[in-house]
Amino acid sequence: MKLYSLLSLLFLGVLWRSEGVASSSNDDVGRLINVTTFNAMFKYQKDPQCPSQGFYSYQAFLTAARSFGKLGFATTGKLATRKRELLAFLAQTSHQTTGGWLTAPEGPLFWGYCHIRESTEDSYCKADPKWPCAKGQKYYGRGPMQLKGNQNYGQAGKALGLDLLKNPDLVAKDPVVSFKTAIWFWMTAQGIKPSCHDVMVGKWKPTEADKAAKRVPGYGVVSNIIGGSECGSGANTDVADRFGFYVRYCKMLGANPGKHLDCFFQQPFTRM
């Protein structure tokens, strides 16, 4: 009977995983957020005004996130740290894909994950022998992070084992790949910028130059990494939108957002 019970529990564990239910691991991303909360965050992504029409599903996110679990995405540190990183990622990608407007139903912070493709669809091709642009392809923003430029598509593709230079639209057609590119960007240092992951888990330590530029640990630096052109000129709606999503999501999960939420007066990293 004991052996039978043990085998039954093991079978149920496999079944739960196959059906997309959160695994029993304490650091599994699925334990931080369930499908009901996820869908409530992105309440209007299936609205007729949102081109995404549910493209950014909970299961696609979970599959992508789990593939980065061993690298530390939303699995690093104590529970509070893991929650903050997860919510920071969801907030930043909400802003990147927002379809909200000032008078939108329930306000703009309910309209994340609305867009898949950047509206302009420019080529964003820079001459680079390491990451050459493929004939006829364009590297405009796609996916949760709005991955942009042949260099980013090339690097993300190499990391994921995909040829995104030849097939950049895979980021707009396969939701798991789409989320994976966003998490890759999140986990990867961008030139002189630290990775968003390192900032949110407390690994990034500001230099004296960072401190002089008012770049201090907190969610605001993540906004600076992703949208630096919005920073350093005082209060503005784009930066407010970025931390607005974050504060809303933190309230939903009972998480402490921490300090230094904006980059209003931080110098962008590009001004170093």
Coordinates of C-alpha atoms in Angstrom, one line a residue:
M1 CA 0.0 0.0 0.0
K2 CA 2.8 2.4 0.8
L3 CA 4.5 1.7 -2.5
Y4 CA 1.2 2.1 -4.3
S5 CA 0.6 5.4 -2.6
L6 CA 4.0 6.7 -3.4
L7 CA 3.7 5.8 -7.1
S8 CA 0.3 7.4 -7.2
L9 CA 1.7 10.7 -5.8
L10 CA 4.6 10.6 -8.3
F11 CA 2.1 10.0 -11.1
L12 CA -0.1 12.9 -10.0
G13 CA 3.0 15.1 -9.8
V14 CA 3.8 14.3 -13.4
L15 CA 0.2 14.9 -14.4
W16 CA 0.0 18.3 -12.7
R17 CA 3.1 19.4 -14.5
S18 CA 1.8 18.2 -17.9
E19 CA -1.4 20.2 -17.3
G20 CA 0.5 23.4 -16.6
V21 CA -0.2 23.5 -12.8
A22 CA 2.7 25.0 -10.8
S23 CA 5.3 22.5 -9.8
S24 CA 6.0 21.8 -6.1
S25 CA 9.4 23.4 -6.1
N26 CA 9.6 26.3 -3.7
D27 CA 11.4 28.5 -6.2
D28 CA 9.1 27.7 -9.2
V29 CA 7.8 30.8 -10.9
G30 CA 4.3 29.2 -10.9
R31 CA 4.2 29.4 -7.1
L32 CA 4.6 33.2 -7.3
I33 CA 1.7 33.9 -9.6
N34 CA -1.4 31.8 -10.7
V35 CA -3.4 32.0 -13.9
T36 CA -6.2 34.0 -12.2
T37 CA -3.9 36.8 -11.0
F38 CA -2.0 36.8 -14.3
N39 CA -5.2 37.3 -16.3
A40 CA -6.4 40.0 -13.9
M41 CA -3.2 41.9 -14.4
F42 CA -3.7 41.9 -18.2
K43 CA -7.5 42.2 -18.0
Y44 CA -8.0 43.7 -21.5
Q45 CA -5.5 41.9 -23.6
K46 CA -8.4 40.0 -25.3
D47 CA -10.3 43.3 -25.9
P48 CA -11.1 44.0 -29.6
Q49 CA -8.9 47.1 -29.3
C50 CA -5.8 45.0 -28.4
P51 CA -4.1 43.3 -31.3
S52 CA -2.5 40.6 -29.1
Q53 CA -5.9 38.9 -28.5
G54 CA -4.5 36.7 -25.7
F55 CA -1.2 35.9 -27.4
Y56 CA 0.6 36.5 -24.1
S57 CA -0.9 33.6 -22.2
Y58 CA 0.0 32.4 -18.7
Q59 CA 1.1 29.0 -19.9
A60 CA 3.4 30.5 -22.5
F61 CA 4.9 32.8 -19.8
L62 CA 5.3 29.9 -17.4
T63 CA 7.0 27.7 -20.0
A64 CA 9.5 30.5 -20.9
A65 CA 10.1 31.5 -17.4
R66 CA 10.9 28.0 -16.2
S67 CA 13.5 27.7 -19.0
F68 CA 15.4 30.5 -17.3
G69 CA 14.8 29.2 -13.7
K70 CA 18.3 27.7 -13.3
L71 CA 19.8 31.0 -14.4
G72 CA 17.9 32.7 -11.6
F73 CA 14.9 34.4 -13.2
A74 CA 12.4 34.9 -10.4
T75 CA 14.2 32.1 -8.4
T76 CA 17.0 34.2 -6.8
G77 CA 16.9 35.1 -3.2
K78 CA 14.2 35.1 -0.7
L79 CA 10.5 35.1 -1.5
A80 CA 10.2 38.9 -1.4
T81 CA 13.0 39.3 -3.8
R82 CA 11.6 36.7 -6.2
K83 CA 8.3 38.4 -6.2
R84 CA 9.8 41.8 -6.8
E85 CA 11.8 40.6 -9.8
L86 CA 8.8 38.8 -11.3
L87 CA 6.5 41.9 -10.9
A88 CA 9.2 44.2 -12.2
F89 CA 9.5 42.1 -15.3
L90 CA 5.7 42.0 -15.8
A91 CA 5.4 45.8 -15.2
Q92 CA 8.2 46.8 -17.7
T93 CA 6.8 44.5 -20.4
S94 CA 3.3 45.8 -19.7
H95 CA 4.6 49.3 -20.5
Q96 CA 6.4 48.1 -23.6
T97 CA 3.2 46.6 -24.9
T98 CA 0.6 48.9 -23.5
G99 CA -2.6 49.8 -25.3
G100 CA -3.8 52.0 -22.6
W101 CA -4.8 55.6 -22.8
L102 CA -5.7 58.2 -20.2
T103 CA -9.5 57.6 -20.2
A104 CA -9.3 53.9 -20.9
P105 CA -11.7 51.7 -18.9
E106 CA -10.3 51.3 -15.4
G107 CA -7.3 53.4 -16.5
P108 CA -4.2 52.7 -18.6
L109 CA -2.6 50.4 -16.1
F110 CA -5.1 47.6 -17.0
W111 CA -4.0 47.5 -20.6
G112 CA -0.6 45.8 -20.6
Y113 CA 0.2 43.1 -23.1
C114 CA -2.0 44.7 -25.8
H115 CA 0.5 44.9 -28.7
I116 CA 2.8 42.3 -30.2
R117 CA 4.5 44.4 -33.0
E118 CA 5.8 47.9 -33.0
S119 CA 3.4 50.1 -35.1
T120 CA 6.1 51.6 -37.4
E121 CA 7.7 48.3 -38.6
D122 CA 11.0 50.0 -39.6
S123 CA 14.0 47.9 -40.5
Y124 CA 16.3 48.8 -37.5
C125 CA 19.2 47.3 -39.4
K126 CA 22.7 48.4 -38.5
A127 CA 25.8 47.1 -40.5
D128 CA 27.4 44.4 -38.3
P129 CA 29.5 41.5 -39.6
K130 CA 28.7 39.5 -36.5
W131 CA 24.9 40.0 -36.7
P132 CA 24.2 40.6 -40.4
C133 CA 20.7 41.6 -41.4
A134 CA 19.0 38.9 -43.5
K135 CA 17.6 40.0 -46.9
G136 CA 14.1 41.3 -46.7
Q137 CA 13.8 41.1 -42.9
K138 CA 13.0 43.9 -40.5
Y139 CA 14.0 44.1 -36.9
Y140 CA 11.4 46.4 -35.4
G141 CA 10.0 45.8 -31.9
R142 CA 8.3 42.6 -31.2
G143 CA 7.2 40.7 -28.1
P144 CA 6.8 41.6 -24.5
M145 CA 10.1 43.6 -24.4
Q146 CA 9.7 44.9 -27.9
L147 CA 13.0 43.3 -29.0
K148 CA 14.5 45.7 -31.5
G149 CA 17.6 45.8 -33.9
N150 CA 19.5 43.1 -35.7
Q151 CA 22.1 42.9 -33.0
N152 CA 19.5 42.1 -30.3
Y153 CA 17.7 39.6 -32.6
G154 CA 21.1 37.9 -33.4
Q155 CA 22.2 37.7 -29.8
A156 CA 18.8 36.5 -28.5
G157 CA 18.6 33.9 -31.2
K158 CA 22.1 32.6 -30.4
A159 CA 21.2 32.3 -26.7
L160 CA 18.0 30.5 -27.5
G161 CA 19.3 28.3 -30.3
L162 CA 17.1 30.0 -33.0
D163 CA 18.0 31.9 -36.1
L164 CA 16.1 35.1 -35.4
L165 CA 18.1 37.1 -37.9
K166 CA 16.5 35.1 -40.7
N167 CA 13.1 34.7 -39.0
P168 CA 12.6 37.7 -36.6
D169 CA 8.8 37.3 -36.9
L170 CA 9.0 34.1 -34.9
V171 CA 9.0 36.5 -31.9
A172 CA 5.6 37.7 -32.9
K173 CA 4.2 34.3 -33.8
D174 CA 5.3 31.9 -31.1
P175 CA 4.3 33.2 -27.6
V176 CA 6.9 31.0 -25.8
V177 CA 9.7 32.3 -28.0
S178 CA 8.3 35.8 -27.6
F179 CA 8.5 35.5 -23.8
K180 CA 11.9 33.9 -23.9
T181 CA 13.4 36.8 -25.9
A182 CA 12.0 39.2 -23.3
I183 CA 13.5 37.2 -20.4
W184 CA 16.8 36.9 -22.3
F185 CA 17.0 40.6 -22.5
W186 CA 16.1 40.9 -18.8
M187 CA 18.8 38.6 -17.8
T188 CA 21.6 40.0 -20.0
A189 CA 23.7 43.0 -19.3
Q190 CA 23.3 45.6 -22.1
G191 CA 26.8 47.1 -22.9
I192 CA 27.6 49.4 -20.0
K193 CA 24.3 48.7 -18.4
P194 CA 23.8 46.0 -15.8
S195 CA 21.1 43.4 -16.4
C196 CA 17.7 44.1 -15.0
H197 CA 17.9 40.8 -13.2
D198 CA 21.0 41.9 -11.3
V199 CA 19.4 45.2 -10.3
M200 CA 16.2 43.6 -8.9
V201 CA 18.0 40.8 -7.0
G202 CA 20.5 43.2 -5.4
K203 CA 23.6 42.0 -7.2
W204 CA 24.3 45.3 -8.9
K205 CA 26.4 47.7 -6.9
P206 CA 26.5 51.3 -8.2
T207 CA 29.9 52.9 -8.9
E208 CA 30.8 56.4 -7.8
A209 CA 29.9 57.5 -11.3
D210 CA 26.5 55.9 -10.9
K211 CA 25.9 57.6 -7.6
A212 CA 26.9 60.9 -9.1
A213 CA 24.3 60.3 -11.9
K214 CA 21.7 59.4 -9.2
R215 CA 21.5 55.8 -10.3
V216 CA 20.9 53.9 -7.1
P217 CA 19.5 50.4 -6.6
G218 CA 15.8 50.1 -7.2
Y219 CA 13.1 49.7 -9.8
G220 CA 14.0 53.1 -11.3
V221 CA 17.3 51.8 -12.6
V222 CA 15.5 49.1 -14.5
S223 CA 13.4 51.8 -16.2
N224 CA 16.7 53.5 -17.0
I225 CA 18.1 50.3 -18.5
I226 CA 15.1 49.7 -20.8
G227 CA 14.0 53.2 -21.5
G228 CA 16.9 55.5 -20.7
S229 CA 15.8 58.3 -23.0
E230 CA 12.8 58.9 -20.7
C231 CA 15.1 59.5 -17.7
G232 CA 16.9 62.5 -16.4
S233 CA 14.5 65.3 -17.4
G234 CA 12.1 65.3 -14.5
A235 CA 8.7 63.8 -14.1
N236 CA 7.0 62.4 -17.2
T237 CA 4.2 60.1 -18.1
D238 CA 6.3 57.3 -19.6
V239 CA 8.3 56.8 -16.4
A240 CA 5.2 57.2 -14.3
D241 CA 3.5 54.5 -16.4
R242 CA 6.4 52.1 -15.9
F243 CA 6.3 52.3 -12.1
G244 CA 2.5 52.6 -12.1
F245 CA 2.2 49.1 -13.5
Y246 CA 4.8 47.9 -10.9
V247 CA 3.0 49.4 -7.9
R248 CA -0.3 48.0 -9.1
Y249 CA 1.1 44.5 -9.5
C250 CA 2.9 44.7 -6.1
K251 CA -0.4 45.5 -4.5
M252 CA -2.1 42.5 -6.2
L253 CA 0.6 40.1 -4.8
G254 CA 1.1 41.8 -1.5
A255 CA 4.7 42.7 -2.3
N256 CA 6.8 45.6 -1.1
P257 CA 7.9 47.5 -4.2
G258 CA 11.0 48.9 -2.4
K259 CA 12.6 52.4 -2.8
H260 CA 13.7 54.5 -5.8
L261 CA 10.9 53.6 -8.1
D262 CA 11.4 56.3 -10.8
C263 CA 14.3 57.6 -12.9
F264 CA 13.0 61.1 -13.2
F265 CA 16.3 62.6 -12.2
Q266 CA 18.7 59.8 -13.0
Q267 CA 21.1 60.4 -15.9
P268 CA 20.7 57.7 -18.6
F269 CA 23.6 55.2 -18.8
T270 CA 24.4 56.6 -22.3
R271 CA 25.5 59.9 -20.7
M272 CA 28.3 58.2 -18.8

